[in-house]
Coordinates of C-alpha atoms and ligand atoms in Angstrom, one line a residue:
M16 CA -35.6 8.9 -57.5
A17 CA -34.8 9.1 -53.8
A18 CA -38.2 8.8 -52.0
G19 CA -38.2 5.1 -51.2
K20 CA -37.8 3.8 -47.7
G21 CA -35.3 1.1 -48.6
T22 CA -37.0 -1.6 -46.5
R23 CA -34.3 -4.1 -47.2
M24 CA -31.7 -1.9 -45.5
K25 CA -33.5 -2.4 -42.2
S26 CA -32.5 1.1 -41.1
A27 CA -33.9 4.3 -39.6
L28 CA -31.8 6.2 -42.1
P29 CA -33.3 6.6 -45.6
K30 CA -31.6 4.2 -47.9
V31 CA -30.1 6.9 -50.3
L32 CA -28.4 8.5 -47.3
H33 CA -26.3 5.5 -46.5
K34 CA -22.7 6.2 -47.3
A35 CA -20.3 4.4 -49.5
A36 CA -16.7 5.6 -49.5
G37 CA -17.6 8.8 -47.7
R38 CA -20.5 10.0 -49.8
T39 CA -24.2 9.3 -49.5
M40 CA -25.3 7.1 -52.3
L41 CA -27.6 9.9 -53.5
G42 CA -24.7 12.4 -53.3
Q43 CA -22.5 10.1 -55.3
V44 CA -25.1 9.7 -58.1
L45 CA -25.6 13.5 -58.2
H46 CA -21.8 14.0 -58.3
E47 CA -21.5 11.8 -61.4
V48 CA -24.6 13.5 -63.0
R49 CA -22.9 16.9 -62.6
A50 CA -19.6 15.5 -63.9
A51 CA -21.6 14.4 -67.0
G52 CA -22.7 18.0 -67.5
V53 CA -26.2 17.8 -66.3
N54 CA -26.9 20.7 -64.1
D55 CA -30.6 20.8 -63.5
C56 CA -31.9 18.1 -61.2
V57 CA -35.2 17.3 -59.6
V58 CA -34.7 15.1 -56.6
V59 CA -37.9 13.2 -55.6
V60 CA -37.9 12.9 -51.8
G61 CA -40.5 11.2 -49.7
H62 CA -39.4 8.8 -46.9
G63 CA -37.2 10.9 -44.6
A64 CA -37.8 13.9 -47.0
E65 CA -36.4 16.6 -44.6
Q66 CA -33.3 14.5 -43.9
V67 CA -32.6 13.8 -47.6
Q68 CA -33.3 17.4 -48.6
A69 CA -31.0 18.6 -45.8
S70 CA -28.2 16.4 -47.1
L71 CA -28.3 18.4 -50.4
Q72 CA -28.7 21.8 -48.9
E73 CA -25.5 23.1 -50.5
D74 CA -26.2 21.7 -53.9
P75 CA -27.3 24.6 -56.1
N76 CA -28.3 22.2 -59.0
C77 CA -31.1 20.4 -57.1
R78 CA -34.7 21.2 -56.9
F79 CA -37.1 18.9 -54.9
A80 CA -40.4 17.2 -55.5
R81 CA -42.3 15.3 -52.8
Q82 CA -43.7 11.8 -53.2
M83 CA -46.2 11.1 -50.4
P84 CA -46.9 8.2 -50.0
Q85 CA -44.4 6.2 -52.1
L86 CA -46.4 4.2 -54.5
G87 CA -43.6 3.0 -56.8
T88 CA -41.0 4.4 -59.2
G89 CA -43.6 5.4 -61.8
H90 CA -45.6 7.3 -59.2
C91 CA -42.3 8.9 -58.2
V92 CA -41.5 10.3 -61.6
Q93 CA -45.2 11.5 -61.9
Q94 CA -44.4 13.8 -58.9
A95 CA -41.3 15.2 -60.6
L96 CA -43.0 16.0 -63.8
P97 CA -44.6 19.3 -62.8
Q98 CA -41.1 20.6 -61.8
I99 CA -39.8 20.0 -65.3
P100 CA -40.4 22.7 -67.9
A101 CA -42.8 21.6 -70.6
A102 CA -40.3 22.7 -73.3
T103 CA -37.8 20.1 -72.0
E104 CA -36.7 17.8 -74.8
A105 CA -35.6 14.8 -72.8
V106 CA -35.5 13.6 -69.2
L107 CA -32.7 11.6 -67.7
I108 CA -34.0 9.4 -64.9
L109 CA -31.7 7.7 -62.4
C110 CA -32.1 5.8 -59.1
G111 CA -30.6 7.2 -55.9
D112 CA -29.4 3.7 -55.0
T113 CA -26.9 3.1 -57.9
P114 CA -23.7 4.7 -56.6
L115 CA -21.4 2.8 -59.1
L116 CA -22.8 4.5 -62.2
R117 CA -20.1 6.6 -63.8
A118 CA -20.3 10.0 -65.4
Q119 CA -18.8 8.6 -68.7
T120 CA -21.7 6.2 -68.9
I121 CA -24.3 8.9 -68.4
Q122 CA -22.5 10.9 -71.1
Q123 CA -22.6 8.0 -73.5
M124 CA -26.4 7.7 -72.9
L125 CA -26.8 11.4 -73.5
Q126 CA -24.8 11.2 -76.7
L127 CA -26.5 8.1 -78.1
Y128 CA -29.9 9.7 -77.4
A129 CA -29.0 13.0 -78.9
A130 CA -27.5 11.4 -82.0
S131 CA -30.7 9.4 -82.6
Q132 CA -32.7 12.7 -82.6
Q133 CA -31.0 13.6 -85.9
T134 CA -32.2 10.4 -87.6
A135 CA -35.5 9.6 -89.3
Q136 CA -36.5 7.4 -86.3
P137 CA -35.5 9.3 -83.2
L138 CA -35.5 7.4 -79.9
A139 CA -38.4 7.9 -77.5
G140 CA -36.5 6.0 -74.8
L141 CA -33.0 4.7 -74.0
L142 CA -32.2 2.4 -71.1
L143 CA -28.9 1.2 -69.6
T144 CA -28.7 -2.6 -69.4
T145 CA -26.2 -5.3 -68.7
L146 CA -25.9 -9.0 -68.6
L147 CA -25.6 -10.6 -65.2
D148 CA -24.8 -14.2 -64.3
N149 CA -27.1 -13.7 -61.3
P150 CA -29.8 -11.3 -62.4
F151 CA -31.9 -12.0 -59.2
G152 CA -33.9 -8.9 -58.0
Y153 CA -33.5 -6.8 -61.1
G154 CA -36.1 -6.0 -63.8
R155 CA -35.5 -8.2 -66.9
I156 CA -35.4 -6.9 -70.4
V157 CA -37.9 -8.6 -72.6
R158 CA -37.3 -8.5 -76.4
N159 CA -39.3 -9.6 -79.4
S160 CA -38.1 -11.9 -82.1
S161 CA -36.5 -9.1 -84.0
G162 CA -34.5 -8.1 -80.9
S163 CA -36.4 -4.9 -80.0
V164 CA -37.2 -4.1 -76.4
T165 CA -40.9 -4.6 -75.7
A166 CA -41.1 -4.6 -71.9
I167 CA -39.3 -4.8 -68.5
V168 CA -40.6 -7.4 -66.1
E169 CA -39.9 -7.1 -62.4
E170 CA -38.5 -10.1 -60.5
K171 CA -41.7 -10.5 -58.5
D172 CA -43.8 -10.5 -61.7
A173 CA -41.6 -12.6 -63.9
S174 CA -42.5 -16.1 -65.2
E175 CA -40.0 -18.9 -64.6
Q176 CA -39.0 -18.4 -68.3
Q177 CA -38.5 -14.6 -67.9
K178 CA -36.4 -15.2 -64.8
Q179 CA -33.9 -17.0 -67.0
I180 CA -33.3 -13.7 -68.9
R181 CA -29.8 -12.4 -67.9
E182 CA -30.2 -8.9 -69.4
I183 CA -31.3 -6.6 -66.6
N184 CA -32.6 -3.0 -66.3
A185 CA -30.0 -0.8 -64.5
G186 CA -32.6 1.8 -63.6
A187 CA -31.1 4.5 -65.7
Y188 CA -33.2 5.9 -68.5
I189 CA -33.6 8.8 -71.0
F190 CA -37.1 9.5 -72.2
N191 CA -38.5 12.0 -74.7
Y192 CA -40.5 14.3 -72.4
A193 CA -43.8 14.1 -74.3
A194 CA -43.6 10.3 -74.6
L195 CA -42.8 10.0 -70.9
Q196 CA -45.7 12.3 -69.9
S197 CA -48.1 10.3 -72.0
A198 CA -47.0 6.9 -70.7
L199 CA -46.9 8.0 -67.1
G200 CA -50.6 9.0 -67.4
R201 CA -51.4 5.5 -68.4
L202 CA -49.6 3.5 -65.6
N203 CA -51.6 1.2 -63.4
N204 CA -50.6 -0.8 -60.3
H205 CA -51.9 -4.2 -61.3
N206 CA -48.7 -6.1 -60.4
A207 CA -47.2 -8.3 -57.7
Q208 CA -46.2 -5.3 -55.6
G209 CA -49.3 -3.2 -56.2
E210 CA -47.0 -0.3 -57.3
Y211 CA -46.9 2.1 -60.2
Y212 CA -43.8 0.9 -62.0
L213 CA -41.7 3.3 -64.0
T214 CA -40.6 0.2 -65.9
D215 CA -44.1 -0.2 -67.4
V216 CA -43.4 3.0 -69.4
I217 CA -41.3 0.8 -71.7
S218 CA -44.2 -1.6 -72.7
L219 CA -46.5 1.4 -73.2
L220 CA -44.1 3.2 -75.5
A221 CA -43.3 0.0 -77.4
A222 CA -47.0 -0.6 -77.9
D223 CA -47.3 2.9 -79.2
G224 CA -44.8 1.9 -81.9
L225 CA -42.2 4.3 -80.6
R226 CA -38.5 3.5 -80.9
L227 CA -36.6 2.3 -77.8
D228 CA -33.0 1.2 -77.5
T229 CA -30.6 0.0 -74.9
L230 CA -27.0 0.9 -74.0
P231 CA -25.1 -2.1 -72.6
A232 CA -23.0 -0.8 -69.7
A233 CA -19.3 -1.3 -70.4
D234 CA -18.7 -2.4 -66.8
P235 CA -21.6 -4.5 -65.4
L236 CA -20.7 -3.4 -61.9
E237 CA -21.9 0.1 -62.7
T238 CA -25.4 -1.1 -62.9
S239 CA -25.4 -2.5 -59.3
G240 CA -28.4 -1.3 -57.3
V241 CA -28.0 -1.2 -53.5
N242 CA -31.0 -2.7 -51.7
D243 CA -29.4 -4.2 -48.6
R244 CA -26.2 -3.8 -46.6
V245 CA -24.4 -6.6 -48.3
Q246 CA -24.8 -4.8 -51.6
L247 CA -23.8 -1.5 -49.8
A248 CA -20.5 -3.0 -48.6
A249 CA -19.8 -4.4 -52.1
A250 CA -20.5 -1.0 -53.7
A251 CA -18.3 0.8 -51.1
A252 CA -15.5 -1.7 -51.8
E253 CA -15.7 -1.0 -55.5
L254 CA -15.6 2.8 -54.9
Y255 CA -12.5 2.4 -52.6
R256 CA -10.9 0.3 -55.3
R257 CA -11.5 2.9 -58.0
K258 CA -10.3 5.7 -55.7
A259 CA -7.0 3.8 -55.0
E260 CA -6.5 3.0 -58.6
E261 CA -7.1 6.7 -59.6
L262 CA -4.5 7.8 -57.0
M263 CA -1.9 5.2 -58.0
L264 CA -2.3 6.3 -61.7
A265 CA -1.8 9.9 -60.5
G266 CA 1.5 9.0 -58.8
V267 CA 0.7 7.8 -55.3
T268 CA 2.3 4.7 -53.9
I269 CA -0.2 2.5 -52.0
I270 CA 1.6 -0.5 -50.6
N271 CA -1.6 -2.7 -50.2
P272 CA -4.6 -0.9 -51.7
A273 CA -7.1 -3.5 -50.6
S274 CA -6.2 -2.8 -47.0
C275 CA -6.7 1.0 -47.2
C276 CA -10.0 3.0 -47.3
I277 CA -9.5 6.3 -49.0
E278 CA -12.8 8.2 -49.3
L279 CA -13.8 9.8 -52.6
D280 CA -13.3 13.5 -51.5
V281 CA -9.8 13.0 -50.2
K282 CA -7.0 14.6 -52.2
V283 CA -3.6 13.0 -52.2
A284 CA -0.6 14.6 -54.0
E285 CA 2.0 13.0 -56.1
D286 CA 4.7 10.9 -54.4
V287 CA 2.8 10.3 -51.3
T288 CA 3.4 6.8 -49.9
I289 CA 0.6 5.1 -48.1
Y290 CA 1.4 1.9 -46.1
P291 CA -1.2 -0.7 -45.2
N292 CA -4.3 -0.2 -43.1
C293 CA -4.6 3.6 -43.5
Q294 CA -8.0 5.2 -43.6
L295 CA -8.4 8.7 -45.1
R296 CA -11.8 10.3 -44.6
G297 CA -13.8 13.4 -45.4
Q298 CA -12.1 16.5 -46.8
T299 CA -8.6 15.3 -46.0
T300 CA -5.7 16.5 -48.1
I301 CA -2.1 15.0 -48.1
G302 CA 0.8 17.0 -49.5
S303 CA 3.4 15.5 -51.8
G304 CA 6.3 13.4 -50.4
T305 CA 4.4 12.6 -47.2
V306 CA 4.6 9.1 -45.9
L307 CA 1.6 7.6 -44.1
D308 CA 3.1 4.7 -42.3
S309 CA 0.7 2.0 -41.4
D310 CA -2.5 2.3 -39.4
C311 CA -3.3 6.0 -39.7
L312 CA -6.9 7.2 -39.4
I313 CA -7.1 10.7 -40.8
T314 CA -10.4 12.6 -41.0
D315 CA -11.0 16.1 -42.3
S316 CA -7.3 17.1 -41.9
Q317 CA -4.8 19.0 -44.0
I318 CA -1.4 17.4 -44.1
G319 CA 1.6 19.3 -45.6
R320 CA 4.5 18.0 -47.7
D321 CA 7.2 15.6 -46.7
C322 CA 5.6 14.6 -43.4
T323 CA 5.8 11.2 -41.7
I324 CA 2.8 10.0 -39.8
T325 CA 2.8 6.6 -38.2
K326 CA 0.0 4.7 -36.5
S327 CA -1.8 7.9 -35.4
V328 CA -5.3 9.3 -35.3
L329 CA -6.0 12.8 -36.7
N330 CA -9.3 14.6 -36.8
Q331 CA -9.8 18.1 -38.1
A332 CA -6.1 18.8 -37.6
A333 CA -3.7 20.9 -39.8
V334 CA -0.2 19.7 -40.1
G335 CA 2.7 21.8 -41.6
D336 CA 5.4 20.5 -43.9
R337 CA 8.0 18.1 -42.6
A338 CA 6.1 17.2 -39.4
N339 CA 6.9 13.9 -37.8
I340 CA 3.9 12.4 -36.0
G341 CA 3.5 9.3 -34.0
P342 CA 3.5 6.4 -33.4
F343 CA 0.3 6.6 -31.4
A344 CA -0.3 10.4 -31.5
Y345 CA -3.8 11.7 -31.3
L346 CA -4.5 15.1 -32.9
R347 CA -8.0 16.3 -32.2
P348 CA -10.0 19.2 -33.7
G349 CA -8.1 22.5 -33.8
A350 CA -4.6 21.0 -33.5
R351 CA -2.6 23.2 -35.9
L352 CA 1.1 22.4 -36.4
A353 CA 3.5 24.7 -38.2
E354 CA 6.5 23.3 -40.1
D355 CA 9.1 20.8 -38.7
V356 CA 7.0 20.0 -35.6
K357 CA 7.4 16.7 -33.9
V358 CA 4.5 15.1 -32.0
G359 CA 5.6 11.7 -30.7
D360 CA 4.0 8.7 -28.9
F361 CA 1.0 9.0 -26.7
A362 CA 0.7 12.8 -27.1
E363 CA -2.8 14.2 -27.4
L364 CA -3.4 17.7 -28.9
K365 CA -6.7 19.6 -29.0
N366 CA -7.3 23.1 -30.0
A367 CA -3.6 23.8 -29.9
Q368 CA -1.3 25.8 -32.1
I369 CA 2.3 24.6 -32.2
G370 CA 5.0 26.8 -33.7
R371 CA 7.7 25.9 -36.1
G372 CA 10.3 23.3 -34.9
S373 CA 8.6 22.6 -31.6
K374 CA 8.6 19.1 -30.1
I375 CA 6.2 17.2 -28.0
P376 CA 8.0 13.9 -28.2
H377 CA 6.0 11.8 -25.7
L378 CA 3.2 11.3 -23.2
S379 CA 1.6 14.7 -23.1
Y380 CA -1.7 16.4 -23.2
I381 CA -1.7 19.8 -24.8
G382 CA -5.1 21.3 -25.0
D383 CA -6.3 24.9 -25.5
A384 CA -2.8 26.1 -26.0
E385 CA -0.6 28.4 -28.1
V386 CA 3.0 27.2 -28.3
G387 CA 5.7 29.2 -30.0
E388 CA 8.7 28.1 -32.0
N389 CA 11.4 25.7 -31.0
V390 CA 9.8 24.8 -27.8
N391 CA 10.6 21.5 -26.1
I392 CA 7.7 20.0 -24.2
G393 CA 9.1 17.4 -21.9
C394 CA 7.7 13.9 -21.4
G395 CA 4.5 13.8 -19.3
T396 CA 3.7 17.5 -19.6
I397 CA 0.1 18.4 -19.2
T398 CA -1.8 21.6 -19.8
C399 CA -4.5 21.6 -17.1
N400 CA -7.0 23.4 -19.2
Y401 CA -10.3 22.5 -17.5
D402 CA -11.3 23.8 -14.1
G403 CA -14.5 21.7 -14.1
V404 CA -16.6 24.5 -15.6
N405 CA -14.5 26.3 -18.2
K406 CA -11.6 25.7 -20.5
H407 CA -8.6 28.0 -20.2
L408 CA -5.7 28.9 -22.4
T409 CA -2.0 28.0 -21.9
K410 CA 0.4 30.4 -23.7
I411 CA 3.9 29.3 -24.2
G412 CA 6.4 31.6 -26.0
S413 CA 9.3 30.6 -28.3
N414 CA 12.4 28.7 -27.2
V415 CA 10.8 27.6 -24.0
F416 CA 12.0 24.4 -22.3
V417 CA 9.3 22.7 -20.3
G418 CA 10.8 20.0 -18.1
S419 CA 9.3 16.5 -17.9
N420 CA 6.2 15.9 -15.9
S421 CA 5.2 19.5 -15.6
N422 CA 1.7 20.7 -15.1
L423 CA 0.7 24.0 -16.6
V424 CA -2.5 25.1 -14.8
A425 CA -4.4 27.4 -17.2
P426 CA -5.0 30.2 -17.6
V427 CA -1.2 30.7 -17.6
E428 CA 1.5 32.1 -19.7
V429 CA 5.2 31.0 -20.1
Q430 CA 7.1 33.7 -21.9
D431 CA 9.9 33.4 -24.4
D432 CA 13.1 31.6 -23.5
A433 CA 11.8 30.5 -20.1
F434 CA 12.8 27.2 -18.5
I435 CA 10.5 25.1 -16.4
A436 CA 12.2 22.6 -14.1
A437 CA 11.0 19.0 -14.3
G438 CA 8.1 18.1 -12.1
S439 CA 6.8 21.7 -11.6
T440 CA 3.2 22.6 -11.3
I441 CA 3.0 26.1 -12.8
T442 CA 0.1 28.3 -11.8
R443 CA 1.5 31.8 -12.4
E444 CA 3.1 33.6 -15.3
V445 CA 6.7 32.7 -16.0
H446 CA 8.7 35.7 -17.2
A447 CA 10.9 35.7 -20.3
G448 CA 14.3 34.0 -19.7
A449 CA 13.4 32.9 -16.2
L450 CA 13.8 29.5 -14.6
A451 CA 10.6 28.4 -12.7
V452 CA 10.9 25.6 -10.2
E453 CA 7.9 24.5 -8.2
R454 CA 8.8 21.5 -6.1
S455 CA 9.1 20.9 -2.4
P456 CA 12.7 20.8 -1.3
Q457 CA 14.2 17.3 -1.3
R458 CA 14.9 16.1 2.2
E459 CA 17.6 13.5 3.1
I460 CA 18.0 11.4 6.2
A461 CA 21.4 9.8 6.4
N462 CA 22.1 6.1 7.1
W463 CA 18.5 5.0 6.6
N464 CA 17.8 1.6 8.0
R465 CA 14.7 0.2 6.4
E466 CA 13.9 -2.4 9.0
K467 CA 14.2 -0.1 12.0
S468 CA 12.8 3.1 10.7
P469 CA 9.7 4.4 12.5
Q470 CA 7.8 4.2 9.2
A471 CA 8.7 0.5 8.7
L472 CA 7.8 -0.3 12.3
A473 CA 4.5 1.5 12.0
K474 CA 3.8 -0.2 8.6
S475 CA 4.5 -3.7 10.0
S476 CA 2.3 -3.2 13.0
A477 CA -0.4 -1.7 10.7
S478 CA -0.1 -4.7 8.4
R479 CA -0.3 -7.1 11.4
A480 CA -3.5 -5.4 12.5
K481 CA -4.9 -5.5 9.0
A482 CA -4.1 -9.3 8.6
L483 CA -5.8 -9.9 12.0
A484 CA -8.9 -7.9 10.9
E485 CA -9.0 -9.8 7.6
S486 CA -8.8 -13.2 9.2
S487 CA -11.5 -12.4 11.7
D488 CA -13.5 -11.0 8.8
S489 CA -13.3 -14.2 6.9
R490 CA -14.2 -16.2 9.9
A491 CA -17.3 -14.0 10.4
Q492 CA -18.2 -14.4 6.7
A493 CA -17.8 -18.2 6.9
L494 CA -20.1 -18.2 9.9
A495 CA -22.7 -16.0 8.2
K496 CA -22.5 -18.2 5.0
S497 CA -23.1 -21.4 6.9
S498 CA -26.0 -19.9 8.9
A499 CA -27.5 -18.5 5.6
S500 CA -27.3 -21.9 4.0
R501 CA -29.1 -23.4 7.0
T502 CA -31.9 -20.9 6.8
G503 CA -32.1 -21.2 3.0
A504 CA -31.3 -17.6 2.4
K505 CA -29.9 -17.0 -1.2
K506 CA -27.8 -14.0 -0.6
L507 CA -25.6 -12.8 2.3
Ligands
UD1_598 C1 -35.8 -0.9 -59.7 C2 -36.4 -1.2 -61.1 C3 -35.8 -2.5 -61.6 C4 -34.3 -2.2 -61.8 C5 -33.6 -1.8 -60.4 C6 -32.2 -1.3 -60.7 C7 -38.8 -0.5 -60.9 C8 -40.2 -0.9 -60.7 N1 -37.8 -1.4 -60.8 O1 -36.0 -1.9 -58.8 O2 -36.3 -2.8 -62.9 O3 -33.7 -3.4 -62.2 O4 -34.4 -0.6 -59.9 O5 -31.6 -1.0 -59.5 O6 -38.5 0.7 -61.2 N2 -38.2 5.1 -55.2 C9 -38.9 6.2 -55.0 N3 -40.2 6.1 -54.8 C10 -40.9 4.9 -54.8 C11 -40.1 3.7 -55.0 C12 -38.7 3.9 -55.2 O7 -38.4 7.3 -55.0 O8 -42.1 4.9 -54.6 C13 -36.7 5.2 -55.5 C14 -35.9 4.6 -54.4 O9 -35.6 5.5 -53.4 C15 -34.6 4.1 -55.2 C16 -35.1 3.9 -56.6 O10 -36.4 4.6 -56.7 O11 -33.6 5.1 -55.2 C17 -35.3 2.5 -56.9 O12 -36.2 1.9 -56.0 P1 -36.0 0.4 -55.5 O13 -37.1 0.1 -54.6 O14 -34.7 0.2 -55.1 O15 -36.3 -0.4 -56.8 P2 -35.7 -1.8 -57.2 O16 -36.5 -2.9 -56.6 O17 -34.3 -1.9 -57.0
MG599 MG1 -33.0 -0.7 -56.0

């Protein structure tokens, strides 16, 4: 069920597309469904249908049904029914806003339901429940004197006495197909919200004398539905906690797990060490032995083995083994480093391929570049890649030494073993093995006397003139101000 607007989110984005730990809530529910072995899903979309459908474009297990307008969860499932083959034995129904539900729990539900089908009294419905200290907002499970489930009552329809019930409906169900079909046909919207509630299927089936049962969730958190952003943050925190726990149990050292946010799709190998305040996002992978020193933000990047990355930002970058990055490096999309590369402080790389053993130790911008092996890029080097209209390539061969504070005006090529003198602005090809110097010759005037130099004299007379102008300026301003205040003008 993913058609609702999610009014309580107060958002232009459909609720089920809000993300927790890097996945949309709906994507996370479907991920667990697949992990539980269920491969044929009908996703009911309605509010923001195109957007929700587009988010699942690459999911071959999903078919879609439309619910327009959205008249409640019962109405939602009514729209899905035509998409489900009549020969189907049982239907698993889940909410798109319960991202903490685990595959194991879904499997447990499937097993319990399947086992009951072998008995004399097979289940017509099974629902996941839990006991909450604060059940506010959830449907309450109503039982008769013999303990059988007879109904679910929504918060807004519950009597004061029913509101005391701590057992809640998690919104996860398995129904016998025929029983579901028959009950859905009998729903009405005579309730506080004027909606067709799926939860009313329970009282209808109970009245039919069919067998219903509940599975208490092993972990009450799993049943949490996300209806507002406070609950979204709580769900995300739990998913991050689970991810960190899973990684630690798989051999990753995380110094302060609560301070790190490692998204669900990130892969981290054994013997990686992650210091506090690191955020790993998207499809990032980290090779074994790598140390992420504090404050790294790494998105959709592939990091090799035995690297050290300190206080740096990487986005769509690929980093070879044993690289040493940061502090304060910025690797942007298309930065591709071979093995043993160093990128130091305040170096920014974009669409740049850096060969094995090359070093960009400090204060550089290397964009749209191909750099060979064992190159030293001196402090302050800039590839001038943009002419205001187009981006151009800088090619640097292997074993090149680029002196500090050089500008490489692209398109330009520096061939193998070349040497660029510090402070040069290179605009033409530099040939293999050559030294390129581009500086105006240094002049020297002997016995320079600061006070008497023509420059100093010119400067002091200029500063005298400026001071004079400023003082007459401020006199003029003062005059204007006083006359303005006399005439009542508000602004000069
Ligand atoms: C629902 C249950 C409640 C349960 C809770 C668990 C009903 C009537 N109530 O309440 O018993 O405790 O979930 O989290 O079912 N949706 C549609 N179409 C609609 C309405 C909703 O597709 O017309 C989808 C929503 O997108 C959402 C899910 O159904 O993914 C649940 O809807 P929501 O409005 O969050 O129901 P709750 O009030 O949480
Ligand atoms: Mg909900």
